Coordinates of C-alpha atoms in Angstrom, one line a residue:
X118 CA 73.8 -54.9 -11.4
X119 CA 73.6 -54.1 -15.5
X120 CA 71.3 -51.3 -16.6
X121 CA 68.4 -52.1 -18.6
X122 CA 69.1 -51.0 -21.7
X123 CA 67.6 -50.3 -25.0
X124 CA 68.5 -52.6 -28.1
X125 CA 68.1 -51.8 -32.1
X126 CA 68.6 -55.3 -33.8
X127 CA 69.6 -55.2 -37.5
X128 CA 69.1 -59.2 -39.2
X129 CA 66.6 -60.3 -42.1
X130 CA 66.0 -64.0 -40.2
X131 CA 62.7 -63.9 -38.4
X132 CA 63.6 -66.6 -36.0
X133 CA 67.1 -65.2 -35.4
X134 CA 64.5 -62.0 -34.5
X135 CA 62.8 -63.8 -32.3
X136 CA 65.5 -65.7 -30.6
X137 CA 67.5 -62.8 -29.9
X138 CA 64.4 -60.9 -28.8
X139 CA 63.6 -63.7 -26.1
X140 CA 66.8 -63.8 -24.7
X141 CA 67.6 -60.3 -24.1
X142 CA 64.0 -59.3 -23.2
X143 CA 64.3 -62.2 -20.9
X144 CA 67.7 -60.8 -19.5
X145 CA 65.4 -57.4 -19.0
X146 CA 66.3 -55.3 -22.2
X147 CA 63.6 -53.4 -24.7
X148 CA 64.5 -54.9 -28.0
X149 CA 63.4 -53.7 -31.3
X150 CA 64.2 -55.8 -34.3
X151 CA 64.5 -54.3 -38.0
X152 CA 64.8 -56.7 -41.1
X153 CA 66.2 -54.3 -44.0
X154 CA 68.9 -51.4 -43.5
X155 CA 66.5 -48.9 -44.5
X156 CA 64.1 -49.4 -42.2
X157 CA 66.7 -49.9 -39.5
X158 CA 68.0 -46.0 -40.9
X159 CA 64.5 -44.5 -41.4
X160 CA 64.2 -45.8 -37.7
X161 CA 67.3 -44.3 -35.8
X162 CA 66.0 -40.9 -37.1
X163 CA 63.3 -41.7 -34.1
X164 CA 64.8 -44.0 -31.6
X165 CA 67.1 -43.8 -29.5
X166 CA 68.8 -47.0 -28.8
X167 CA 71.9 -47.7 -26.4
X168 CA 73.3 -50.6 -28.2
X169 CA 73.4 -52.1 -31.7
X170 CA 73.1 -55.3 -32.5
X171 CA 74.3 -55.7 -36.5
X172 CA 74.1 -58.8 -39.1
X173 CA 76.3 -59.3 -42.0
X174 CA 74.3 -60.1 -44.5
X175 CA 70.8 -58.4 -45.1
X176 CA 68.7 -58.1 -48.2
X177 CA 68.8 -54.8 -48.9
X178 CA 72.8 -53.8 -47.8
X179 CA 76.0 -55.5 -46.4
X180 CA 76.1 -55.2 -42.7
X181 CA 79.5 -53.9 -43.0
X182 CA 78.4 -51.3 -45.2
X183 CA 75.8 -50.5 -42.2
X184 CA 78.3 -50.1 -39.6
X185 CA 80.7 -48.0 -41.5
X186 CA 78.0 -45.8 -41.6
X187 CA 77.2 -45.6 -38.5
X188 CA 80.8 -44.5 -37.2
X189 CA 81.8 -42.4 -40.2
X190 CA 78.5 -40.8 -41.1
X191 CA 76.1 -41.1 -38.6
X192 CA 78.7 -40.4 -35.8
X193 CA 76.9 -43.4 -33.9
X194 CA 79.5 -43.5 -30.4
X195 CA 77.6 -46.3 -28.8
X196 CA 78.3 -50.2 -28.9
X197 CA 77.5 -52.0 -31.6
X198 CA 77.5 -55.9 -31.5
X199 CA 78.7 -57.6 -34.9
X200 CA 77.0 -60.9 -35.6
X201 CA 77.0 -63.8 -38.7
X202 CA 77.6 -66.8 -39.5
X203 CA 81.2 -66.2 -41.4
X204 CA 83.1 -65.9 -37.7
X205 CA 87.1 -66.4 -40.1
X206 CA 89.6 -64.3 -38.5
X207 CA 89.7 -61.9 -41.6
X208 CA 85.7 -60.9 -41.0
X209 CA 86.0 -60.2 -37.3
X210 CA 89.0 -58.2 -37.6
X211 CA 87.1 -56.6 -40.6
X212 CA 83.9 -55.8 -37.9
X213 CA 86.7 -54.7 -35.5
X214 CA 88.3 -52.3 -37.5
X215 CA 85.3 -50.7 -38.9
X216 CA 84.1 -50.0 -35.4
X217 CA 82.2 -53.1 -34.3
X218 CA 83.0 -53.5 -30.0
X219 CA 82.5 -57.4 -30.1
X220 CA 81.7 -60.1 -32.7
X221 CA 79.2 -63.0 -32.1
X222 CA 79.7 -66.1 -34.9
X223 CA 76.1 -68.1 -35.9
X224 CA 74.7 -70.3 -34.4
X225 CA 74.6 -67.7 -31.1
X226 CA 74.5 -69.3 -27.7
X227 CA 71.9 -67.7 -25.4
X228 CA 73.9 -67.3 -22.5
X229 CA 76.3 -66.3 -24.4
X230 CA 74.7 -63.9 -26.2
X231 CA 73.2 -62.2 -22.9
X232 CA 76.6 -62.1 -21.0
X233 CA 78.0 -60.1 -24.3
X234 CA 75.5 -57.6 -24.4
X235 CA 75.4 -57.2 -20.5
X236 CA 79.3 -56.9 -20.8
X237 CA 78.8 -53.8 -23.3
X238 CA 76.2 -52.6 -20.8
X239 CA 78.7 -52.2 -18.1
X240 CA 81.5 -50.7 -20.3
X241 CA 78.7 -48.5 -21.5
X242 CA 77.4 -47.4 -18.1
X243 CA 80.8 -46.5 -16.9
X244 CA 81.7 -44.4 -20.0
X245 CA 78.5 -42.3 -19.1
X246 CA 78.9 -42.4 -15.2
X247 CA 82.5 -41.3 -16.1
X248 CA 81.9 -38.8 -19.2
X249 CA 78.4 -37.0 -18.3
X250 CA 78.8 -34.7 -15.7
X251 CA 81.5 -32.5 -17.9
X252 CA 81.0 -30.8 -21.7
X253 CA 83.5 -28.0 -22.2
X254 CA 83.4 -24.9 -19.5
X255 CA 79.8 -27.0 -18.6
X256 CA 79.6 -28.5 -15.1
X257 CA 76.2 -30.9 -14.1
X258 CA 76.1 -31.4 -10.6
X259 CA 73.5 -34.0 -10.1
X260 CA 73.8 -33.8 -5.8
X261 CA 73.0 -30.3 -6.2
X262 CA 70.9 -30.2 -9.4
X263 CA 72.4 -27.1 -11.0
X264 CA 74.8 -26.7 -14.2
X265 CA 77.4 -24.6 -14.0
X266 CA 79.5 -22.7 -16.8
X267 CA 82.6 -21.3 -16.3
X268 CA 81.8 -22.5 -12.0
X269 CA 79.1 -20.0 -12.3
X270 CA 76.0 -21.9 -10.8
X271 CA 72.6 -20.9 -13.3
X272 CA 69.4 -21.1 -12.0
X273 CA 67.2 -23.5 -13.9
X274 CA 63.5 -24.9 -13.5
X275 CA 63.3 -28.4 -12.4
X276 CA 62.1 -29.1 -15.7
X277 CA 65.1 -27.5 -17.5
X278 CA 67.5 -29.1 -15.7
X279 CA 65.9 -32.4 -16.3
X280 CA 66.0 -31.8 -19.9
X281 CA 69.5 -30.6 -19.9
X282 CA 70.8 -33.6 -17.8
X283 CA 69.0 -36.2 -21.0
X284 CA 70.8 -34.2 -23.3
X285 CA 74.1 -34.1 -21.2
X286 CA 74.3 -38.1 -21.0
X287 CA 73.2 -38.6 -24.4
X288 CA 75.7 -35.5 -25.9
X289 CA 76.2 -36.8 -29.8
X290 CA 73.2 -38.3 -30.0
X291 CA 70.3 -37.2 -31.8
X292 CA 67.2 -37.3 -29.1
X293 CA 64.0 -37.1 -30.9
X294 CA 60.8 -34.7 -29.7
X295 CA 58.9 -38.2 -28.9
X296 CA 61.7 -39.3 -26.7
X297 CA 62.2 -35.7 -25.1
X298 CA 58.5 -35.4 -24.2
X299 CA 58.1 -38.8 -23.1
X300 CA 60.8 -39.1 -20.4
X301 CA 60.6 -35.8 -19.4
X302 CA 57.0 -35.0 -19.4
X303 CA 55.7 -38.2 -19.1
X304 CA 53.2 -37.4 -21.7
X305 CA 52.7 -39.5 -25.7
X306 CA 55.2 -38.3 -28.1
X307 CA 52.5 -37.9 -30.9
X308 CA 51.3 -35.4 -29.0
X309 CA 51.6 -31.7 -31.0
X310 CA 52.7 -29.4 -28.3
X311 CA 55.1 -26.3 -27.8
X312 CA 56.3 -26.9 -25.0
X313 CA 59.3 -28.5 -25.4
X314 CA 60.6 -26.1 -28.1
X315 CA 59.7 -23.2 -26.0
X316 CA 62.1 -24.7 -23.1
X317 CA 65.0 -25.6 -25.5
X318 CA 64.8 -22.0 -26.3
X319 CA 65.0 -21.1 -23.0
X320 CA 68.1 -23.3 -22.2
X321 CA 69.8 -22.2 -25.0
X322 CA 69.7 -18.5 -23.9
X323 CA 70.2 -19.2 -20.2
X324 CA 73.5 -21.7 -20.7
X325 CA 74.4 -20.0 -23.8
X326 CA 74.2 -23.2 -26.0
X327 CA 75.3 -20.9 -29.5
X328 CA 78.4 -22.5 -29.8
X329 CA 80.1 -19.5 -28.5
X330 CA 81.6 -21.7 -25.9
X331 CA 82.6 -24.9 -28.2
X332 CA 78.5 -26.2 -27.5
X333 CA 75.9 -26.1 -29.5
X334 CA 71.8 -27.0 -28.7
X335 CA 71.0 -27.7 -32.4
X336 CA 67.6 -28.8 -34.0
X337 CA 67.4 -31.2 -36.3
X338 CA 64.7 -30.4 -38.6
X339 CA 61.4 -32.8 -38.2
X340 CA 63.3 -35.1 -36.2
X341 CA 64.4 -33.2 -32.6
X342 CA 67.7 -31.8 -30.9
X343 CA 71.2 -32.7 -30.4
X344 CA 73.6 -31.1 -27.6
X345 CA 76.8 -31.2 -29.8
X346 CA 80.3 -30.2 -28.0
X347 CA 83.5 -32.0 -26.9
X348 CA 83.1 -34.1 -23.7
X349 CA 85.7 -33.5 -21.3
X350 CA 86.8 -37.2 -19.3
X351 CA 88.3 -37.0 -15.9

């Protein structure tokens, strides 16, 4: 069964908005649609979406220009969907080689559409079931609910360890304080509190997340954390 995922969509077209809204939503994916690059920049700097869905050409910036970004500066790892109406063999190799996993030419066929972004789901819920359980000398055991570094089990709250374990499957990606707070407190991100920054202070000292061991806990100033580190692949 595909995970329900969440979906940043990048196109100027209202009714290509609301078409690819209804059929994803439909296919039961959150979708958030963004009409101009800089809103769709200003807005990754909050959300955290799974996929990317990209079109060429937007009022404010090239699409392409867009998804360079978000591989070379933005460090953006997950799948990104390349859509537009000029589908020639030069553009999608173009989209493929800037870092686009799959290209969609206009107009897009629903079903078509859905069975595209539900194939990236799969690839992308392998990648994680494959990739998140090791970061360097870290270890999550998720039958056991402990992290280990260097094999050395360390005793963490629940709470911490269900903090750590967001930040393990989502290492590389920023994770703002609204995000953080909601899924793991279940309380409204708006809401001013020092609580989380107190336990990412904890976690830092109690796993050691200086860097000293090739991971780092970082904060991102006004915006949230990011677990930075090579991931280690079985």
């Amino acid at each position: 069964m595909t995970s329900s995922i969440h979906i940043g969509v990048l196109e100027d077209d209202p009714d290509q908005q609301a078409f690819i809204t209804i059929c994803l939503e439909g296919a039961g994916h959150r979708v958030h649609t963004y009409a101009r690059a800089s809103e769709f920049q200003r807005a990754l700097k909050n959300q955290r979406f799974d996929l990317i869905i990209l079109d060429w050409y937007l009022p404010d910036a090239s699409g392409m220009d867009v998804l360079s970004h978000l591989r070379t500066h933005d460090g953006w790892q997950g799948p990104i969907l390349f859509i537009t109406a000029n589908d020639e063999e030069a553009s999608v190799v173009k989209a493929l080689e800037l870092g686009a996993d799959d290209f969609l030419g206009k107009p897009l066929r629903p079903l078509e559409l859905v069975a595209r972004v539900n194939a990236l789901t799969r690839r992308l819920d392998q990648n994680r079931e494959r990739e998140r359980y090791r970061l360097g000398p870290y270890a999550l055991d998720a039958d056991q609910r402990q992290v280990l570094l260097s094999d050395c089990p360390v005793p963490l709250t629940e709470r911490e360890y269900r903090l750590i374990s967001l930040f393990f499957a989502h290492s590389g990606e920023l994770l703002s304080r609204a995000h953080l707070l909601e899924i793991v407190w279940g309380q409204n991100g708006s809401l001013s509190t020092r609580t989380l920054d107190t336990h990412v202070s904890r976690l830092r000292r109690k796993l050691e997340l200086d860097g000293r061991h090739g991971v780092r806990l970082q904060s991102i100033y006004q915006h949230g954390y990011r677990l930075d580190g090579q991931m280690v692949t079985h």
